[in-house]
């Protein structure tokens, strides 16, 4: 405890994944939870599988660079 | 709000994904929710990773065409 | 197949839940999927457990009526 | 994007929930993602519904105080 | 690893929850995974929030007793 | 009912997937639930997307063989 499932668009760099994992873990450590108890799972989703406002993000949100 | 996670077998066409996203978004718009508030995430799962009745769908459910 | 998990704020009426379930099921029926194959699970989440823009929805988004 | 689902034991204080939401949102802001794009959903699970090492957390992990 | 999320109708007995947790954990132990690595989270969902075939399970599937 | 989502590291053999599916299904059959009602979905996650104790499992847990 806790388990954290993170859903992002496909294409985060390895460096960004590390920061997501370490950053979220620190949020719980600051609440007094031991770091070994924190599991963070990153799920990468292609933009054509992600809908916002009824449209695929691949159509609607172009020219976005991912971290 | 809402967030909708859709789990389907791997292989939906891009056209089918668009219809899933726009169709589900409309369901909430008809309830008075603004379309920009609806996020739909489609997760494609290989049939050998999907079990029904104790067996892999890849073994049990053959000859199914996906939309 | 498919399995659909819907996350909404706590407080949808029974009528709205029915419409979410029947509406989402129809989206897949229109793609040729038999209606008995569609499972829709609605998860109601209190607004203080839902964060948008770094704040609880209970603080940030007041005066919203749910369907 | 991103959507973050956090699963914790039932009983986090409102203050702790605020810190989870703001802290996780900041992790993504530091990666250049606008804060309005971050949704964090906290799911509270009773300890008897959470299994670790084959046992209910309610049996196995007593005398733990939550933040 | 692994993390297992189980979604059932609201109303499982404590005894049934124990069996779900210990039984699923054993499945992974038999694959050589240490039992301490297995986390099982049971999510209880009211039948009116669970749709099958376009209808609420509370309407469609009556007279079912849960374990 | 039930729906079971299993998250494991990428690389389980087909044989191991079969055992996960059949084994988890049996757990519910022993509770009196018909096997056709059980859906098990296995999600394979690359180790660099899985954080434990603030680090990627790909960095922290090497030399592990998967079933």
Coordinates of C-alpha atoms in Angstrom, one line a residue:
Chain A
X1 CA 0.0 0.0 0.0
X2 CA -0.3 2.3 -1.9
X3 CA -0.6 1.1 -5.4
X4 CA -0.5 3.8 -8.0
X5 CA -1.6 3.3 -11.7
X6 CA -0.4 6.1 -14.0
X7 CA -1.9 6.4 -17.5
X8 CA 0.1 8.5 -19.9
X9 CA 0.5 8.8 -23.7
X10 CA 3.0 6.5 -25.2
X11 CA 6.4 8.0 -25.6
X12 CA 7.7 9.1 -22.2
X13 CA 11.5 9.0 -22.0
X14 CA 13.2 6.6 -19.5
X15 CA 14.3 9.7 -17.6
X16 CA 10.7 10.9 -17.3
X17 CA 9.5 7.5 -16.1
X18 CA 12.2 7.5 -13.4
X19 CA 11.0 11.0 -12.3
X20 CA 7.4 9.8 -12.2
X21 CA 8.3 6.8 -10.1
X22 CA 10.6 8.6 -7.7
X23 CA 8.4 11.7 -7.4
X24 CA 5.2 9.8 -6.6
X25 CA 7.0 7.6 -4.1
X26 CA 8.3 10.7 -2.3
X27 CA 4.8 12.1 -2.0
X28 CA 3.9 9.1 0.1
X29 CA 7.2 9.0 2.0
X30 CA 6.4 12.6 3.1
X31 CA 3.2 11.2 4.6
X32 CA 5.1 8.7 6.7
X33 CA 4.7 5.7 4.4
X34 CA 7.8 3.5 4.0
X35 CA 9.2 3.7 0.4
X36 CA 9.3 0.0 0.0
X37 CA 5.5 -0.1 0.4
X38 CA 4.9 2.1 -2.7
X39 CA 4.3 0.5 -6.1
X40 CA 3.9 2.7 -9.1
X41 CA 2.8 1.2 -12.5
X42 CA 3.0 3.3 -15.6
X43 CA 0.7 2.4 -18.5
X44 CA 1.6 3.9 -21.8
X45 CA -1.4 4.4 -24.1
X46 CA -1.1 5.3 -27.8
X47 CA -2.8 8.7 -28.5
X48 CA -5.2 7.2 -31.0
X49 CA -6.6 5.1 -28.1
X50 CA -7.1 8.1 -25.9
X51 CA -10.3 10.2 -26.3
X52 CA -10.8 13.7 -25.1
X53 CA -13.9 15.7 -25.9
X54 CA -15.1 12.8 -28.1
X55 CA -12.1 12.8 -30.4
X56 CA -8.8 10.8 -30.5
X57 CA -6.0 12.8 -28.9
X58 CA -3.9 11.9 -32.0
X59 CA -6.3 14.0 -34.0
X60 CA -7.1 16.7 -31.5
X61 CA -3.9 17.4 -29.7
X62 CA -1.0 17.6 -32.2
X63 CA 2.4 19.2 -31.8
X64 CA 2.7 18.2 -28.1
X65 CA 6.1 17.0 -27.0
X66 CA 6.2 14.5 -24.2
X67 CA 8.8 14.6 -21.4
Chain B
X1 CA -15.1 13.5 -14.8
X2 CA -16.0 11.0 -16.1
X3 CA -13.0 8.8 -16.8
X4 CA -13.8 5.7 -18.9
X5 CA -11.4 2.8 -19.3
X6 CA -12.4 0.4 -22.1
X7 CA -10.7 -3.1 -22.3
X8 CA -11.0 -4.8 -25.7
X9 CA -9.2 -7.5 -27.6
X10 CA -6.2 -6.3 -29.6
X11 CA -7.1 -5.4 -33.2
X12 CA -9.9 -2.8 -33.3
X13 CA -9.6 -0.7 -36.4
X14 CA -9.0 3.0 -36.1
X15 CA -12.6 3.6 -37.3
X16 CA -13.9 1.5 -34.5
X17 CA -11.8 3.3 -31.9
X18 CA -13.2 6.6 -33.1
X19 CA -16.7 5.3 -32.7
X20 CA -16.1 4.0 -29.2
X21 CA -14.7 7.3 -28.2
X22 CA -17.4 9.5 -29.8
X23 CA -20.2 7.1 -28.8
X24 CA -19.3 6.9 -25.1
X25 CA -18.7 10.6 -25.0
X26 CA -22.2 11.2 -26.3
X27 CA -23.7 9.0 -23.7
X28 CA -22.5 11.5 -21.1
X29 CA -23.3 14.6 -23.1
X30 CA -26.9 13.4 -23.2
X31 CA -26.8 13.4 -19.3
X32 CA -25.8 17.0 -19.4
X33 CA -22.0 16.6 -18.9
X34 CA -19.8 18.8 -21.1
X35 CA -18.0 16.8 -23.7
X36 CA -14.6 18.3 -22.8
X37 CA -14.9 16.6 -19.4
X38 CA -15.1 13.1 -20.8
X39 CA -11.9 11.1 -21.1
X40 CA -12.0 7.6 -22.7
X41 CA -9.0 5.4 -22.7
X42 CA -9.0 2.2 -24.8
X43 CA -6.8 -0.6 -23.6
X44 CA -6.1 -3.3 -26.2
X45 CA -5.4 -6.8 -24.8
X46 CA -4.1 -9.7 -26.8
X47 CA -6.5 -12.6 -26.8
X48 CA -4.0 -15.0 -25.1
X49 CA -4.0 -12.6 -22.1
X50 CA -7.8 -12.6 -21.7
X51 CA -9.4 -15.5 -19.9
X52 CA -13.1 -16.5 -20.2
X53 CA -14.4 -19.6 -18.4
X54 CA -10.9 -20.6 -17.3
X55 CA -9.4 -20.6 -20.8
X56 CA -7.6 -18.1 -23.0
X57 CA -9.9 -16.4 -25.4
X58 CA -7.3 -17.2 -28.1
X59 CA -8.1 -20.9 -27.6
X60 CA -11.8 -20.7 -26.8
X61 CA -13.2 -18.0 -29.1
X62 CA -11.7 -18.4 -32.6
X63 CA -13.2 -17.1 -35.9
X64 CA -14.3 -13.8 -34.4
X65 CA -13.8 -10.7 -36.4
X66 CA -13.2 -7.5 -34.6
X67 CA -14.8 -4.2 -35.7
Chain C
X1 CA -15.3 -8.5 -24.1
X2 CA -15.5 -5.5 -23.8
X3 CA -15.1 -4.6 -20.1
X4 CA -15.8 -0.9 -19.4
X5 CA -14.9 0.7 -16.1
X6 CA -16.6 4.1 -15.6
X7 CA -15.3 6.5 -12.9
X8 CA -17.7 9.3 -11.9
X9 CA -18.4 11.4 -8.9
X10 CA -20.5 9.9 -6.2
X11 CA -24.2 10.8 -6.5
X12 CA -25.4 9.7 -10.0
X13 CA -29.2 8.8 -9.9
X14 CA -30.3 5.3 -10.6
X15 CA -31.8 6.6 -13.8
X16 CA -28.5 8.0 -14.9
X17 CA -26.7 4.8 -14.1
X18 CA -29.2 2.9 -16.3
X19 CA -28.5 5.3 -19.1
X20 CA -24.7 5.0 -18.8
X21 CA -25.0 1.2 -18.9
X22 CA -27.5 0.9 -21.7
X23 CA -25.9 3.7 -23.7
X24 CA -22.3 2.3 -23.6
X25 CA -23.6 -1.1 -24.4
X26 CA -25.3 0.2 -27.5
X27 CA -22.1 1.8 -28.7
X28 CA -20.6 -1.7 -28.9
X29 CA -23.7 -3.3 -30.3
X30 CA -23.5 -0.8 -33.2
X31 CA -20.0 -2.2 -33.8
X32 CA -21.4 -5.7 -34.1
X33 CA -20.6 -7.0 -30.7
X34 CA -23.4 -9.0 -29.0
X35 CA -24.9 -7.1 -26.1
X36 CA -24.4 -10.0 -23.6
X37 CA -20.7 -9.6 -24.1
X38 CA -20.6 -6.1 -22.7
X39 CA -19.9 -5.5 -19.0
X40 CA -20.0 -2.0 -17.7
X41 CA -18.9 -1.2 -14.1
X42 CA -19.6 2.2 -12.6
X43 CA -17.3 3.3 -9.8
X44 CA -18.6 6.2 -7.8
X45 CA -15.8 8.4 -6.2
X46 CA -16.4 11.1 -3.6
X47 CA -15.4 14.5 -4.9
X48 CA -12.8 15.0 -2.1
X49 CA -11.0 11.9 -3.5
X50 CA -10.9 13.3 -7.0
X51 CA -8.2 15.8 -7.9
X52 CA -8.2 18.2 -10.9
X53 CA -5.4 20.7 -11.4
X54 CA -3.9 19.8 -8.1
X55 CA -7.0 20.4 -6.0
X56 CA -9.9 18.3 -4.7
X57 CA -12.9 18.6 -6.9
X58 CA -14.9 19.2 -3.7
X59 CA -13.1 22.5 -3.3
X60 CA -12.6 23.5 -6.9
X61 CA -15.8 22.5 -8.6
X62 CA -18.8 23.5 -6.5
X63 CA -22.4 24.0 -7.6
X64 CA -22.3 21.2 -10.0
X65 CA -25.5 19.1 -10.2
X66 CA -25.0 15.4 -11.2
X67 CA -27.4 13.6 -13.5
Chain D
X1 CA -3.4 13.2 -19.6
X2 CA -2.2 11.9 -17.2
X3 CA -4.8 10.0 -15.3
X4 CA -3.6 8.6 -12.0
X5 CA -5.5 6.1 -9.9
X6 CA -4.3 5.8 -6.3
X7 CA -5.3 2.8 -4.2
X8 CA -4.9 3.2 -0.4
X9 CA -6.4 1.7 2.7
X10 CA -9.6 3.3 3.9
X11 CA -9.0 6.1 6.4
X12 CA -6.7 8.7 4.9
X13 CA -7.4 12.2 6.4
X14 CA -8.7 14.9 4.2
X15 CA -5.3 16.7 4.7
X16 CA -3.5 13.6 3.5
X17 CA -5.8 13.3 0.4
X18 CA -5.0 17.0 -0.4
X19 CA -1.3 16.3 -0.2
X20 CA -1.6 13.2 -2.4
X21 CA -3.4 15.2 -5.1
X22 CA -1.2 18.3 -5.0
X23 CA 2.0 16.3 -4.7
X24 CA 1.3 13.9 -7.6
X25 CA 0.1 16.8 -9.7
X26 CA 3.4 18.7 -9.0
X27 CA 5.4 15.6 -10.2
X28 CA 3.9 16.1 -13.7
X29 CA 4.1 19.9 -13.6
X30 CA 7.9 19.5 -13.1
X31 CA 7.9 17.4 -16.3
X32 CA 6.3 20.3 -18.2
X33 CA 2.7 19.1 -18.2
X34 CA 0.1 21.7 -17.4
X35 CA -1.6 21.2 -14.1
X36 CA -5.1 21.3 -15.4
X37 CA -4.3 18.2 -17.4
X38 CA -3.6 16.0 -14.4
X39 CA -6.4 14.0 -12.9
X40 CA -5.8 12.0 -9.7
X41 CA -8.4 9.6 -8.3
X42 CA -8.0 8.2 -4.8
X43 CA -9.7 4.8 -4.2
X44 CA -10.0 3.9 -0.5
X45 CA -10.1 0.2 0.1
X46 CA -11.0 -1.4 3.5
X47 CA -8.0 -3.4 4.9
X48 CA -10.0 -6.7 4.9
X49 CA -10.3 -6.3 1.1
X50 CA -6.6 -5.9 0.6
X51 CA -4.4 -9.0 0.6
X52 CA -0.6 -9.1 1.2
X53 CA 1.3 -12.4 1.2
X54 CA -2.0 -14.3 1.1
X55 CA -3.6 -12.7 4.1
X56 CA -5.9 -9.8 4.7
X57 CA -4.1 -6.7 5.6
X58 CA -6.6 -6.3 8.5
X59 CA -5.2 -9.5 10.0
X60 CA -1.6 -9.2 9.0
X61 CA -0.8 -5.5 9.5
X62 CA -2.2 -4.2 12.7
X63 CA -1.2 -1.1 14.7
X64 CA -0.6 0.9 11.6
X65 CA -1.7 4.5 11.7
X66 CA -2.7 6.2 8.4
X67 CA -1.7 9.7 7.5
Chain E
X1 CA 4.5 -8.0 -8.6
X2 CA 1.9 -9.2 -9.3
X3 CA -0.9 -6.8 -8.5
X4 CA -4.4 -8.3 -8.8
X5 CA -7.5 -6.2 -8.8
X6 CA -10.7 -8.2 -8.3
X7 CA -14.1 -6.7 -9.0
X8 CA -17.1 -8.5 -7.4
X9 CA -20.6 -7.6 -6.4
X10 CA -21.0 -6.0 -3.0
X11 CA -21.7 -8.6 -0.3
X12 CA -19.0 -11.2 -0.2
X13 CA -18.5 -12.6 3.3
X14 CA -15.3 -12.1 5.1
X15 CA -14.6 -15.9 4.7
X16 CA -15.0 -15.6 1.0
X17 CA -12.7 -12.6 0.8
X18 CA -10.0 -14.6 2.7
X19 CA -10.4 -17.4 0.2
X20 CA -10.1 -15.1 -2.8
X21 CA -6.9 -13.6 -1.3
X22 CA -5.3 -16.9 -0.3
X23 CA -6.4 -18.7 -3.4
X24 CA -5.1 -16.1 -5.9
X25 CA -1.9 -15.8 -4.0
X26 CA -1.3 -19.6 -4.2
X27 CA -1.8 -19.5 -8.0
X28 CA 1.3 -17.3 -8.2
X29 CA 3.3 -19.2 -5.6
X30 CA 2.8 -22.3 -7.7
X31 CA 4.5 -20.3 -10.5
X32 CA 7.5 -19.7 -8.3
X33 CA 6.6 -16.2 -7.2
X34 CA 7.2 -15.4 -3.5
X35 CA 4.0 -14.9 -1.6
X36 CA 5.0 -11.6 -0.1
X37 CA 5.2 -10.2 -3.6
X38 CA 1.5 -10.8 -4.3
X39 CA -1.0 -8.0 -3.7
X40 CA -4.7 -8.7 -4.1
X41 CA -7.2 -5.9 -3.9
X42 CA -10.9 -6.7 -3.8
X43 CA -13.3 -4.0 -5.0
X44 CA -17.0 -4.5 -4.1
X45 CA -19.4 -2.9 -6.5
X46 CA -23.2 -2.6 -5.8
X47 CA -25.2 -4.6 -8.3
X48 CA -27.0 -1.4 -9.6
X49 CA -23.6 -0.1 -10.7
X50 CA -22.8 -3.3 -12.7
X51 CA -24.2 -3.6 -16.2
X52 CA -24.5 -6.9 -18.1
X53 CA -26.2 -7.0 -21.5
X54 CA -27.2 -3.4 -21.2
X55 CA -29.1 -3.7 -17.9
X56 CA -28.2 -3.3 -14.2
X57 CA -27.3 -6.6 -12.6
X58 CA -29.7 -5.6 -9.8
X59 CA -32.6 -5.8 -12.3
X60 CA -31.4 -8.7 -14.5
X61 CA -29.8 -11.1 -12.1
X62 CA -32.0 -11.6 -9.0
X63 CA -32.0 -14.4 -6.5
X64 CA -28.3 -14.9 -6.6
X65 CA -26.6 -15.7 -3.4
X66 CA -23.0 -14.5 -2.9
X67 CA -20.3 -16.6 -1.2
Chain F
X1 CA -18.8 -11.2 -12.3
X2 CA -16.1 -11.4 -11.2
X3 CA -13.7 -9.4 -13.3
X4 CA -10.0 -9.8 -12.4
X5 CA -7.3 -7.6 -13.7
X6 CA -3.8 -9.0 -13.2
X7 CA -0.7 -6.8 -13.6
X8 CA 2.6 -8.6 -14.1
X9 CA 6.0 -7.9 -15.6
X10 CA 6.3 -8.4 -19.4
X11 CA 7.5 -11.8 -20.3
X12 CA 5.2 -14.5 -18.8
X13 CA 5.2 -17.6 -20.9
X14 CA 2.0 -18.8 -22.6
X15 CA 2.0 -21.7 -20.2
X16 CA 2.2 -19.4 -17.2
X17 CA -0.7 -17.2 -18.6
X18 CA -2.8 -20.4 -18.9
X19 CA -2.1 -21.3 -15.3
X20 CA -3.0 -17.8 -14.1
X21 CA -6.3 -17.8 -16.0
X22 CA -7.3 -21.4 -15.0
X23 CA -6.0 -21.0 -11.4
X24 CA -7.8 -17.8 -10.7
X25 CA -11.0 -19.1 -12.3
X26 CA -10.9 -22.2 -10.0
X27 CA -10.7 -20.0 -6.9
X28 CA -14.1 -18.6 -7.8
X29 CA -15.6 -21.9 -8.9
X30 CA -14.7 -23.2 -5.4
X31 CA -16.8 -20.4 -4.0
X32 CA -19.8 -21.6 -6.1
X33 CA -19.5 -19.1 -9.0
X34 CA -20.0 -20.6 -12.5
X35 CA -16.8 -20.6 -14.5
X36 CA -18.3 -18.9 -17.4
X37 CA -18.9 -15.8 -15.2
X38 CA -15.2 -15.3 -14.5
X39 CA -13.1 -13.0 -16.7
X40 CA -9.4 -12.7 -16.1
X41 CA -7.4 -10.0 -18.0
X42 CA -3.6 -10.1 -17.8
X43 CA -1.8 -6.8 -18.3
X44 CA 1.9 -7.2 -19.1
X45 CA 4.0 -4.2 -18.0
X46 CA 7.7 -3.6 -18.9
X47 CA 9.9 -3.6 -15.9
X48 CA 11.1 0.0 -16.6
X49 CA 7.4 1.1 -16.2
X50 CA 7.1 -0.6 -12.8
X51 CA 8.4 1.3 -9.7
X52 CA 9.1 -0.3 -6.4
X53 CA 10.6 1.6 -3.5
X54 CA 11.0 4.7 -5.8
X55 CA 13.1 2.9 -8.5
X56 CA 12.4 1.1 -11.7
X57 CA 12.1 -2.6 -11.3
X58 CA 14.4 -2.9 -14.3
X59 CA 17.2 -1.3 -12.2
X60 CA 16.4 -2.6 -8.8
X61 CA 15.4 -6.2 -9.4
X62 CA 17.7 -7.9 -11.9
X63 CA 18.4 -11.6 -12.4
X64 CA 14.7 -12.5 -11.9
X65 CA 13.3 -15.2 -14.1
X66 CA 9.7 -15.1 -14.9
X67 CA 7.4 -18.1 -15.1

